[in-house]
Coordinates of C-alpha atoms in Angstrom, one line a residue:
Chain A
X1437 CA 28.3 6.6 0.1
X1438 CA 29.4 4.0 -2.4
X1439 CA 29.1 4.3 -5.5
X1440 CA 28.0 1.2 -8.0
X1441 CA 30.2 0.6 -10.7
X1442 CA 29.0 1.9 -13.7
X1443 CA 25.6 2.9 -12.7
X1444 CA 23.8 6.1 -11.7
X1445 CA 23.5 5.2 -8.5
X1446 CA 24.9 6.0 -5.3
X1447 CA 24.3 3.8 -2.3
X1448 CA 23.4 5.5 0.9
X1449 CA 22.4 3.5 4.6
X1450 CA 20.8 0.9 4.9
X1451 CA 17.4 1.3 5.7
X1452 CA 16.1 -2.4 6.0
X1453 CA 17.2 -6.2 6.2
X1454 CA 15.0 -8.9 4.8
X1455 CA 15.7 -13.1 4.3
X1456 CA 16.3 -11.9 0.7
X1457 CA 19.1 -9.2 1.0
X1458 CA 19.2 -5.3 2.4
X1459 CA 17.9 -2.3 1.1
X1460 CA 19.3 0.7 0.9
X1461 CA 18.5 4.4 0.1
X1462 CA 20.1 5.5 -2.7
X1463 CA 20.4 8.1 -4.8
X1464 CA 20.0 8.7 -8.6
X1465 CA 22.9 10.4 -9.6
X1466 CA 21.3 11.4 -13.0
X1467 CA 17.9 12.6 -12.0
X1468 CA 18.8 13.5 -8.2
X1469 CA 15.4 11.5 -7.5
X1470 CA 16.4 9.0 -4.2
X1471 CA 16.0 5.6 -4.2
X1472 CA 15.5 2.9 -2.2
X1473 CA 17.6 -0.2 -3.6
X1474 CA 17.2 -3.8 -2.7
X1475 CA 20.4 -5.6 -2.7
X1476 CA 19.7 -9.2 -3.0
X1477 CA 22.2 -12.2 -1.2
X1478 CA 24.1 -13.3 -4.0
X1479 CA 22.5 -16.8 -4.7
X1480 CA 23.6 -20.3 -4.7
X1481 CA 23.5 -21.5 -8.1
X1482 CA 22.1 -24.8 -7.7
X1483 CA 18.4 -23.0 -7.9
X1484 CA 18.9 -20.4 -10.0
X1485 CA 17.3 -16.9 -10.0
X1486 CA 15.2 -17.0 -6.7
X1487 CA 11.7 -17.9 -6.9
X1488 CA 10.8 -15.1 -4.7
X1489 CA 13.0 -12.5 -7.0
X1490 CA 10.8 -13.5 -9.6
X1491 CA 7.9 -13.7 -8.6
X1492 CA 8.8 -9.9 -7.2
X1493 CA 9.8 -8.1 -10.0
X1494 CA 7.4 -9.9 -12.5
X1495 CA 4.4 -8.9 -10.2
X1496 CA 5.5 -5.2 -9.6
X1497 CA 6.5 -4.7 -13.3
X1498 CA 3.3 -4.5 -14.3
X1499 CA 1.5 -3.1 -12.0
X1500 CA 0.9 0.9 -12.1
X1501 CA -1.4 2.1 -9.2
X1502 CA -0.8 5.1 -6.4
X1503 CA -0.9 2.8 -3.8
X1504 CA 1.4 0.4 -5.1
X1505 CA 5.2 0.7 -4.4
X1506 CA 6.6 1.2 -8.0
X1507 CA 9.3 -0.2 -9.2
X1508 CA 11.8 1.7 -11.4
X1509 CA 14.6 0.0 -12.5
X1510 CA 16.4 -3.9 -12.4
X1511 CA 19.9 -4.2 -12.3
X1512 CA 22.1 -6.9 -12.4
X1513 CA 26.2 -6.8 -12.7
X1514 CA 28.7 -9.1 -13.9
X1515 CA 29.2 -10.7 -10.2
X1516 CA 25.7 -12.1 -10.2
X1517 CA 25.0 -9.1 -7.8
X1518 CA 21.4 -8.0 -8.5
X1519 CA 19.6 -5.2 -7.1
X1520 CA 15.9 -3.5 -7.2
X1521 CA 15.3 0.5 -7.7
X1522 CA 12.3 1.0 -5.8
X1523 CA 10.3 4.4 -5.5
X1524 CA 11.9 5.7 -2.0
X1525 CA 9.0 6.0 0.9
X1526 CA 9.8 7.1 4.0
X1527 CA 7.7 5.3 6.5
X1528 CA 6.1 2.0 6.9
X1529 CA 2.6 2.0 8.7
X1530 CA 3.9 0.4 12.0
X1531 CA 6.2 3.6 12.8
X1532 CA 2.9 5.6 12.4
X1533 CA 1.1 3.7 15.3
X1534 CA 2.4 6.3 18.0
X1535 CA 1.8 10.0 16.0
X1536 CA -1.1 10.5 18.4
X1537 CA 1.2 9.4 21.5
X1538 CA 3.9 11.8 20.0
X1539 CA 2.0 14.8 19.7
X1540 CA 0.4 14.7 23.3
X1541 CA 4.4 14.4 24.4
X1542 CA 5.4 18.0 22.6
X1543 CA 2.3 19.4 23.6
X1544 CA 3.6 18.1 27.2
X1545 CA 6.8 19.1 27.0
X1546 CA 5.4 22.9 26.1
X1547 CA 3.2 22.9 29.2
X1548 CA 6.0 21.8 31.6
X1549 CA 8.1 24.7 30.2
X1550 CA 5.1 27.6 30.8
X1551 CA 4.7 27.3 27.2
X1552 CA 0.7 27.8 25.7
X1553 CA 0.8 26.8 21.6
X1554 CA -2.7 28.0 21.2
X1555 CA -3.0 27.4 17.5
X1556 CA -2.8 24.0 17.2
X1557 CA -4.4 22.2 14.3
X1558 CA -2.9 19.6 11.8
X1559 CA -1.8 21.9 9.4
X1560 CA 0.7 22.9 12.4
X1561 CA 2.0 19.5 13.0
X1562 CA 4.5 18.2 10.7
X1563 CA 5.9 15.2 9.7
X1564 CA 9.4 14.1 9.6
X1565 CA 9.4 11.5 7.2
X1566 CA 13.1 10.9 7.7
X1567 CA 12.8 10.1 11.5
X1568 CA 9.2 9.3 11.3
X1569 CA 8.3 12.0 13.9
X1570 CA 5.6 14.2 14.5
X1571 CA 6.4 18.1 15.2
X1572 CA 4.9 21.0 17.1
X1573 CA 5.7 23.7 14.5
X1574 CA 4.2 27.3 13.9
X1575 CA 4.6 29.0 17.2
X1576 CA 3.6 32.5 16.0
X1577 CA 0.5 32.1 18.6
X1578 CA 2.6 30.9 21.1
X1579 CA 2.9 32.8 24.5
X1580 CA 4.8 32.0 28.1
X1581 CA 2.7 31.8 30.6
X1582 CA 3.9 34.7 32.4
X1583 CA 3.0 37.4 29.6
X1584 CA 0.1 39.6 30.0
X1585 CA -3.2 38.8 28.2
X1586 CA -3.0 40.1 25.3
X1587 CA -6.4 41.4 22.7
X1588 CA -6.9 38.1 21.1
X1589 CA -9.6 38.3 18.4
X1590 CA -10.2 34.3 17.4
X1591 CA -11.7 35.0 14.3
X1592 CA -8.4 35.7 12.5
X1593 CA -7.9 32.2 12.5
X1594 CA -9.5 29.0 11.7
X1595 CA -11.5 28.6 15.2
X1596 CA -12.2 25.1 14.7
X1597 CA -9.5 23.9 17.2
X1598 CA -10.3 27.0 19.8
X1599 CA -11.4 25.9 23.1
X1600 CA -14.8 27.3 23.7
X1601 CA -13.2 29.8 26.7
X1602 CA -11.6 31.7 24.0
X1603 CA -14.4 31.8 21.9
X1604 CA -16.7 32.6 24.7
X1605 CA -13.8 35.8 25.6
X1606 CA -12.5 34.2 28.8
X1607 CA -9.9 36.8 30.2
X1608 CA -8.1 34.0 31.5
X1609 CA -7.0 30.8 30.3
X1610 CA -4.6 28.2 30.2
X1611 CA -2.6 25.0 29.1
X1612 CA -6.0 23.4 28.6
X1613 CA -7.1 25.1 25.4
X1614 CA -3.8 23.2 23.8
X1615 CA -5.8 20.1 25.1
X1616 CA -9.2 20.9 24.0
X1617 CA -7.4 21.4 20.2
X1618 CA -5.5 18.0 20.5
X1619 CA -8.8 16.6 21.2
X1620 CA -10.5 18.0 18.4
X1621 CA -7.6 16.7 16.3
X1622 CA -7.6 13.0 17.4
X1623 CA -11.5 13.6 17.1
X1624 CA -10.8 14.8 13.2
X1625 CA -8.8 11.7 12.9
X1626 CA -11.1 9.3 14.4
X1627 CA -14.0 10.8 11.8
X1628 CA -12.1 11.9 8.7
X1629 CA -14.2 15.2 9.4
X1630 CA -14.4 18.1 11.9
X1631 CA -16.1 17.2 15.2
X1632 CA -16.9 21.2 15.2
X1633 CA -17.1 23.3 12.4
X1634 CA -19.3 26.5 12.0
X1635 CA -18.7 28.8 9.9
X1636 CA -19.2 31.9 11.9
X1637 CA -17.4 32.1 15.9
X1638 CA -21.5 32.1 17.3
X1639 CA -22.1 29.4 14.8
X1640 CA -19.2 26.8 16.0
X1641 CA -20.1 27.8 19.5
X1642 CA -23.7 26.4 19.1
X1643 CA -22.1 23.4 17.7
X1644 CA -20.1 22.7 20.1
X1645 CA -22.9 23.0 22.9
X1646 CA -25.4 21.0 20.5
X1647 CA -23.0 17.8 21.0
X1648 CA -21.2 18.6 24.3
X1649 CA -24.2 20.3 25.7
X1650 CA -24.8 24.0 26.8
X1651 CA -22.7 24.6 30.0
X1652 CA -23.7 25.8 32.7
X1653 CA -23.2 27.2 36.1
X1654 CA -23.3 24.3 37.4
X1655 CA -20.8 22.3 34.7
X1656 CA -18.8 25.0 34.2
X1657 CA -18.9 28.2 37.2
X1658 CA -18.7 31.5 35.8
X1659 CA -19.5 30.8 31.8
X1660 CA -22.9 32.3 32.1
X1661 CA -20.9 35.9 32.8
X1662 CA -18.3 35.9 30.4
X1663 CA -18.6 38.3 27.7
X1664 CA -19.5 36.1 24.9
X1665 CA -21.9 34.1 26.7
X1666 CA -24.5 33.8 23.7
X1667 CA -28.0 34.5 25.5
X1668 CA -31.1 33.0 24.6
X1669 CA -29.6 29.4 23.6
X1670 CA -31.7 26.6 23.7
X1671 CA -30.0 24.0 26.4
X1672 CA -28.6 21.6 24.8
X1673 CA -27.6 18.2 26.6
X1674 CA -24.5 16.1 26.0
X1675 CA -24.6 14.2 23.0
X1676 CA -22.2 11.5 21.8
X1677 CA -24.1 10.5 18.4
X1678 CA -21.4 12.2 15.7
X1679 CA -18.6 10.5 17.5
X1680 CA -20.7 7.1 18.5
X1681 CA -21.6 7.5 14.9
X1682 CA -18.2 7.6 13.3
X1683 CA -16.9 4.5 16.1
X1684 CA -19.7 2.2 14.9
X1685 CA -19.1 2.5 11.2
X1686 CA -15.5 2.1 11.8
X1687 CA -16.5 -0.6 13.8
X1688 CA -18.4 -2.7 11.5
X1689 CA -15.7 -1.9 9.0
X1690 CA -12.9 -3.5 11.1
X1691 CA -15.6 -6.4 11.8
X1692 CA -16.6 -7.2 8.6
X1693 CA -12.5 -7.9 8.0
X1694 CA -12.2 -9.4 10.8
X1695 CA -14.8 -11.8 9.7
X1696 CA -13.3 -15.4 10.5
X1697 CA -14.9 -17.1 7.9
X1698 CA -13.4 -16.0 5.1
X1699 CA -16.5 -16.5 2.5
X1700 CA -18.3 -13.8 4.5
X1701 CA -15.5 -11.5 5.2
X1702 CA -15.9 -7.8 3.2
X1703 CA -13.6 -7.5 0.1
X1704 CA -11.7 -5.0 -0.4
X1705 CA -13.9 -3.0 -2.9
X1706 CA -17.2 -3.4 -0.4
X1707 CA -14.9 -2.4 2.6
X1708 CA -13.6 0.7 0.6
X1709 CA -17.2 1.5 -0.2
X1710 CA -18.1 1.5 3.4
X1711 CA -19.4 4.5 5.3
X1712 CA -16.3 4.8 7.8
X1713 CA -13.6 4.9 4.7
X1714 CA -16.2 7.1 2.0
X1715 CA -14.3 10.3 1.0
X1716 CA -15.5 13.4 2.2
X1717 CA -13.8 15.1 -0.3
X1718 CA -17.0 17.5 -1.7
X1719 CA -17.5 18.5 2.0
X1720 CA -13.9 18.9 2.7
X1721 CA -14.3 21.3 -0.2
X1722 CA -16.6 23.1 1.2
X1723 CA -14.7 23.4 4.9
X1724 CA -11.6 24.5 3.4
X1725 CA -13.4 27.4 1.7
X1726 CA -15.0 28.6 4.9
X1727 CA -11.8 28.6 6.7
X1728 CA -10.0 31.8 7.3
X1729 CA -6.5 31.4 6.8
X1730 CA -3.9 32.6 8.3
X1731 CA -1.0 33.8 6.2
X1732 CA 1.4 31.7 8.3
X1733 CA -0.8 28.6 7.9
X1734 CA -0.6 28.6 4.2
X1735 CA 3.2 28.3 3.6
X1736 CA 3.1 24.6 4.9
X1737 CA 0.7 22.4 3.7
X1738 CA 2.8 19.8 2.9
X1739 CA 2.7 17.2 5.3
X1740 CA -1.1 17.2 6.0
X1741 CA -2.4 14.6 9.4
X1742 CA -4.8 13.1 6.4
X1743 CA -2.1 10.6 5.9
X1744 CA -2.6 8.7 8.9
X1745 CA -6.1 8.6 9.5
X1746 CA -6.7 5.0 9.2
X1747 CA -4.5 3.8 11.5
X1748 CA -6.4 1.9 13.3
X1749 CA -5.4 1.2 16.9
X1750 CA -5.2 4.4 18.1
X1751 CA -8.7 4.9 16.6
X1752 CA -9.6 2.3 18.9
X1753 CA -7.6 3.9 22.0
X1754 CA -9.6 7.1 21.3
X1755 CA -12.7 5.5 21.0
X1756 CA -12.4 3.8 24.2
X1757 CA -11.4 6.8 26.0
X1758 CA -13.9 9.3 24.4
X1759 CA -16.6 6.9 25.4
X1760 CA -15.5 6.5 29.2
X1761 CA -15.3 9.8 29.5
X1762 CA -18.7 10.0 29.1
Chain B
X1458 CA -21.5 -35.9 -7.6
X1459 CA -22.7 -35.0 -4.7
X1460 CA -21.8 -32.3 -2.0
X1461 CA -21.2 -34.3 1.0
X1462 CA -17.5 -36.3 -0.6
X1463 CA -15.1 -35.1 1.4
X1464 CA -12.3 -34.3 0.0
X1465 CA -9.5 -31.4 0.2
X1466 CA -11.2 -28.7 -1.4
X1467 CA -10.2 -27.0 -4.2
X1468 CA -9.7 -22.8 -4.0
X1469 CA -13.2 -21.6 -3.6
X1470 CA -14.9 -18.5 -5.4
X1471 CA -15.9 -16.6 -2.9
X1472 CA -19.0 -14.1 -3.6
X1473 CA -17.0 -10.9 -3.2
X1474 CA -14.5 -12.1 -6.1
X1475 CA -17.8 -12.0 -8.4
X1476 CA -17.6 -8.1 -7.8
X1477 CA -14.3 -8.1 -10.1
X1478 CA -15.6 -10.0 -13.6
X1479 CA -15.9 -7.8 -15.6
X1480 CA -13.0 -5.8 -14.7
X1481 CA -10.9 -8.8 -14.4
X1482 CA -12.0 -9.7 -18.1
X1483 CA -11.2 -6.2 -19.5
X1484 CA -7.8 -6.6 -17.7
X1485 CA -7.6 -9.7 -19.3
X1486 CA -7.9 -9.1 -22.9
X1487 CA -6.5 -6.2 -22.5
X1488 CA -3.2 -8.0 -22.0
X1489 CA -3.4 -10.8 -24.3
X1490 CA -1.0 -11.2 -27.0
X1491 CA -0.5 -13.4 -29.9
X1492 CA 2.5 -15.7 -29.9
X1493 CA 4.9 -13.8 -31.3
X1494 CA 6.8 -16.8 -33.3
X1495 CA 4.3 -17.5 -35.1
X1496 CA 5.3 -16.6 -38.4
X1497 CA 8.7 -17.0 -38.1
X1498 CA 8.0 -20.8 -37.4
X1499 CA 6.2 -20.8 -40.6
X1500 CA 8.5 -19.7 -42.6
X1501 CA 11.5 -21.1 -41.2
X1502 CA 11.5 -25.0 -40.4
X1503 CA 14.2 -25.0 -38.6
X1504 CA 13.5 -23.2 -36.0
X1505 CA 10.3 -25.1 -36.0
X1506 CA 11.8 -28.1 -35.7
X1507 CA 13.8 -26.6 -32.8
X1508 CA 11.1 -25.1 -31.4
X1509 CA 8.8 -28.5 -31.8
X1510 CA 11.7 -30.9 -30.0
X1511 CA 12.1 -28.1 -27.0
X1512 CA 8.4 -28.4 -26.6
X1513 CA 8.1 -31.6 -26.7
X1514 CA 11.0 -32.1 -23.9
X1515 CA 9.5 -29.3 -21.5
X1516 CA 6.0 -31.7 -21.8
X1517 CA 8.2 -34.9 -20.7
X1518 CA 9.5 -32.7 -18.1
X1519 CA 6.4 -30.9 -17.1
X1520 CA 4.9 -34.9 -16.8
X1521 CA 7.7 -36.2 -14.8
X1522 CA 7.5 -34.0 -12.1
X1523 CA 3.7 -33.6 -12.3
X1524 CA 4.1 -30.2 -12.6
X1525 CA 0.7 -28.1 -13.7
X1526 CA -0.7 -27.5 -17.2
X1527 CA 0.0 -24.0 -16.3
X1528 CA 3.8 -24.6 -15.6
X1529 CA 4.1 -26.4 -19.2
X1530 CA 2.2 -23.4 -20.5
X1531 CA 4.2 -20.6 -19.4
X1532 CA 7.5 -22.3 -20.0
X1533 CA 6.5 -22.4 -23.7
X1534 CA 5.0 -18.9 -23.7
X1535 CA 8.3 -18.0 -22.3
X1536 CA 10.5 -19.8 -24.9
X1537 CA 8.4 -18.7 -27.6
X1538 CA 8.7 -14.9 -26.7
X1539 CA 12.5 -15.5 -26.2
X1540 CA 13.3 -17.6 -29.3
X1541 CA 11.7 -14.7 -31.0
X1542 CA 13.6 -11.5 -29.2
X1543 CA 16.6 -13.4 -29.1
X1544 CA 18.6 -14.3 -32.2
X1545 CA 21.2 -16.4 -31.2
X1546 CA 23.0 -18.7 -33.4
X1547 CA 21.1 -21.6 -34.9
X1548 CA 24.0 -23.5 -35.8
X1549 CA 24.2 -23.9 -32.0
X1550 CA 21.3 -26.6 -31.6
X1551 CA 22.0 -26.6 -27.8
X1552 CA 21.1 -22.9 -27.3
X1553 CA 17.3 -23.7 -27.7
X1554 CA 18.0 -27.2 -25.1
X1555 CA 19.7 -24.3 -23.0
X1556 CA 16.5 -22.0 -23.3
X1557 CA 13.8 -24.7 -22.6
X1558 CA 15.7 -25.7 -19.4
X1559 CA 15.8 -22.1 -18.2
X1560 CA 11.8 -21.5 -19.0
X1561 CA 10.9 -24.5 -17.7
X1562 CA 12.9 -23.5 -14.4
X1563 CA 11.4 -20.4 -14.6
X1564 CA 8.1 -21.2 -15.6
X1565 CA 8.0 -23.6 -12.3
X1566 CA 9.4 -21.2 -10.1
X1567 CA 6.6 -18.5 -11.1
X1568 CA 3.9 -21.4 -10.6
X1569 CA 5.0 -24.5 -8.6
X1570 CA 5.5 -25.0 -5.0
X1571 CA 8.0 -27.4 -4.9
X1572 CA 10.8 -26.7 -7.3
X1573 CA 13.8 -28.8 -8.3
X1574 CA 17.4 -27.8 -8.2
X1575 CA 18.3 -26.9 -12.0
X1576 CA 20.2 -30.0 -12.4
X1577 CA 17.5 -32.7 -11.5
X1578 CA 15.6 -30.3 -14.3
X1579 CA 17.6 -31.8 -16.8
X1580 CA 15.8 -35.4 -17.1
X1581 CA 13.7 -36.9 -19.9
X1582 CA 16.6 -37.9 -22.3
X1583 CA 18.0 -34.8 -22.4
X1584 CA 20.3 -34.3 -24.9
X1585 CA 22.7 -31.9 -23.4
X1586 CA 22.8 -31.4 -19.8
X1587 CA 24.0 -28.1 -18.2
X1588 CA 25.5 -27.2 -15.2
X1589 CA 23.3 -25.3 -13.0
X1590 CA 26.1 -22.0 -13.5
X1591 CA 25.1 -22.1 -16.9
X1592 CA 21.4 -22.4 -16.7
X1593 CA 21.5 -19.2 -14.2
X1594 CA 22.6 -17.0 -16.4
X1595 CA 20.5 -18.3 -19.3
X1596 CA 17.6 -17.8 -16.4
X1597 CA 18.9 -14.3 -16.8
X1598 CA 18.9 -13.8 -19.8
X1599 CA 15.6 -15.0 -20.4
X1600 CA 14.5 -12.6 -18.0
X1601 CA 15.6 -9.5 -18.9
X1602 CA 14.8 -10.5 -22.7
X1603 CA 11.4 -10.8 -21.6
X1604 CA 11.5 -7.7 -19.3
X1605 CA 10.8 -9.7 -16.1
X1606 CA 7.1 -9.9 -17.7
X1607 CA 6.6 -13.3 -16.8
X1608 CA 2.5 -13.6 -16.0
X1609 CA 1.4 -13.2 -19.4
X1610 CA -2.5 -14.1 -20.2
X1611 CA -3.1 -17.6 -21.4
X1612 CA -5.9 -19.8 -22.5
X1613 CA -5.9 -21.0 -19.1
X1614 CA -6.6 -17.5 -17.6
X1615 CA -9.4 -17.2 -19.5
X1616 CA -10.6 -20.8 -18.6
X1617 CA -10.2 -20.3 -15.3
X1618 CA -12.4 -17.1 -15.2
X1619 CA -14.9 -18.3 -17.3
X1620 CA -15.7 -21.6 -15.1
X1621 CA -15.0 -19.7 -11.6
X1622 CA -18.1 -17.1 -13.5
X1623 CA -20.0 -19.8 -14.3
X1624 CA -19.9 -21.0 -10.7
X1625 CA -18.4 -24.4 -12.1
X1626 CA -16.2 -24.5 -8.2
X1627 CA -16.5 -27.9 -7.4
X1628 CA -13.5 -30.2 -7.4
X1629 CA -14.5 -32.1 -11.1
X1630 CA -13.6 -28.9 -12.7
X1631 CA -10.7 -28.1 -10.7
X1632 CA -8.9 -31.3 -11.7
X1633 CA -9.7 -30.7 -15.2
X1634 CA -8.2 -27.6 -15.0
X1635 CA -5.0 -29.1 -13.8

């Protein structure tokens, strides 16, 4: 690292090159807090300060908003060298487009190496920020395909993400309860809310059946005898309306912004009000107090999937393939 | 006036800006401010005097190039704040030439399109002219004295809200406004 002259701050890699200069990480040697500096082109003098430096700083230095990059510091030396302190984020939006395409590939790479996760849920996948990459983590569930079955008792856990075999006490199973989990994940993300969520294992079970629809023999050979089998449930058909439901709100969201005539398109406040993008956050509440924790679960809560629920084309790639597959 | 003329229209209110009026008022007076040099200016003529031919160039200027009314008033919102934090030398009548040029640079870079280099600034009789080295780090200056707050409220922001609330969008008002 280099070190500025004079300043508390240390200059790390680059991490981005504009038209108007590079910016690095960097490091406040005072506070320890990192950076991100903008290192402007030294500028011909026949113009001056650049318009677009300017019009930069003076905008962001009086703006104060959590969604709003914030800017820290201005600093200029005696060679006409000037440079932006920035609040230091990790990733920009774009590099977030493939977290659904990165999970499915560790989840993959588990299965080709007799590998079951069988606790996957976002509070198990973590984000590098750094490297922008999504990781399998908390393998305290995990078996090898090989091992004996062991007494698995789902309700120790949050069952929201159990595949209904396990709930239903299959004696066997296999790669695809990591699959039906994923699913309920990209689901989550799609809807901002659990596709399934009872609070008891009986409970969850009848939701699930109540939108997928009460297997049968003849969907599913063999359910009716395994030992959870809940008797006396009213048959349920399949039923797409939560998830068509949270597609057509996001739907008329993206329309609305994709409006071409700009006097009709949604503003920003109307499309933040809209259904698709209203917090959930009294409900979430509510579903975090039902959930039974595991001990192991707690420790990392830091990098929560919320983040990237809004990106929208895989929203679109699962809405397309959730619907065909019906 | 009627709404079939043709001509390039002026930047439209849309209904969705309505949503933000009031909040965009609060906002507003929320950062006004009162000029600063005003009481220094009565109380010292000379720096009136200074401060009245600096104006009166950065008007000629703002003219010449048809630059907006909003150009000319920023550039003397910006040497007013600056001539008030900054006490440089009076006996130096060519600091407060040297200061209009920068805010009026300044001023047209925050507001105009098409900008001028720094030395076809200097027109209008000037009576010193800089070179374009100088003026940069007067630019400088001017900005960090200022602490890069350079999109202060005006009259004009609070002209512009009240005709775009009164629905006044057509182009009559528009060029009025300019």
């Amino acid at each position: 690292m280099e070190k500025l002259l004079n300043w508390q701050y240390k200059l790390g890699k680059v991490i981005g090159i504009g038209a108007y200069g590079i910016v690095h990480r960097g490091l406040n040697l005072e506070t320890n807090q990192i950076v991100a500096i903008k290192r402007f082109y030294t500028f011909d003098c026949k113009n001056g300060v650049p318009y677009t430096t300017i019009r930069e700083i003076s905008m962001l230095i009086e703006m104060y908003h959590i969604n709003i990059v914030k800017l820290l510091d201005v600093i200029s030396n005696t060679k006409n060298e000037w440079y932006i302190i920035f609040e230091y984020l990790d990733l920009d939006l774009e590099k977030y487009m493939y977290i659904m395409h990165q999970i499915l590939s560790g989840v993959m790479y588990c299965h080709k190496h007799r590998i079951m996760h069988q606790d996957l849920t976002p509070d198990n996948l973590l984000i590098d920020l750094n490297a922008s990459v999504v990781k399998i983590a908390d393998f305290g569930m995990a078996r090898a395909f090989d091992f004996p079955l062991r007494a698995y008792s789902p309700e120790v856990v949050t069952i929201w993400y159990k595949a209904p075999e396990i709930l239903l006490g299959s004696p066997v199973y296999s790669t695809a309860i990591d699959v039906w989990s994923v699913g309920c994940i990209f689901a989550k993300m799609l809807m901002r809310q659990n596709l399934f969520a009872g609070a008891s294992k009986n409970e969850h079970l009848r939701k699930i059946f109540s939108i997928m629809g009460t297997p049968n023999e003849r969907t599913w050979p063999g359910v009716t005898s395994l030992p959870y089998y809940p008797a006396g449930l009213p048959e349920y058909y399949p039923e797409v309306i939560s998830i068509i439901f949270a597609s057509i709100f996001f739907y008329f969201a993206s329309q609305e912004m994709l409006c071409m005539n700009p006097a009709r398109r949604i503003s920003a406040r109307r499309a933040l009000g809209h259904a698709y993008f209203k917090k959930k956050k009294r409900k979430e509440k509510k579903e975090k107090k039902m959930t039974i924790l595991d001990p192991i679960e707690k420790k990392k809560k830091k990098m929560m999937m919320m983040m990237i629920l809004d990106s929208v084309s895989f929203t679109f790639v699962v809405v397309v393939v959730m619907l065909t597959d019906y | 006036y009627s709404d079939n003329i043709v001509s390039p229209k002026p930047p439209q209110l849309l209904e969705q800006d309505l949503f933000w009026e009031d909040e965009e008022l609060t906002s507003l007076l929320s950062k006004e401010q009162e000029n600063p040099l005003f009481h220094s200016l009565e109380t010292d003529p000379s720096l009136g005097g200074a401060r009245r031919a600096a104006v009166e160039w950065l008007l000629k200027v703002n003219a010449h190039y048809s630059f907006s009314a909003l150009t000319a008033v920023l550039a003397v919102n910006y040497l007013d704040r600056f001539l008030f934090s900054f006490h440089f030398q009076r006996e130096k009548p060519w600091m407060t030439q040297l200061a209009a040029v920068a805010c009026l640079s300044l001023a047209a870079k925050v507001e105009e399109t098409e900008v001028p280099l720094l030395l076809d600034l200097q027109v209008e009789d000037s009576r010193y002219v800089f070179e374009a080295k100088t003026i940069q780090r007067m630019e400088m200056l001017v900005l960090s004295t200022l602490q890069w707050k350079m999109n202060p409220v005006t009259p004009l922001s609070f002209l512009d809200h009240i005709t775009r609330r009164l629905g006044l969008k057509n182009r009559l008002c528009c060029e009025f406004l300019k």
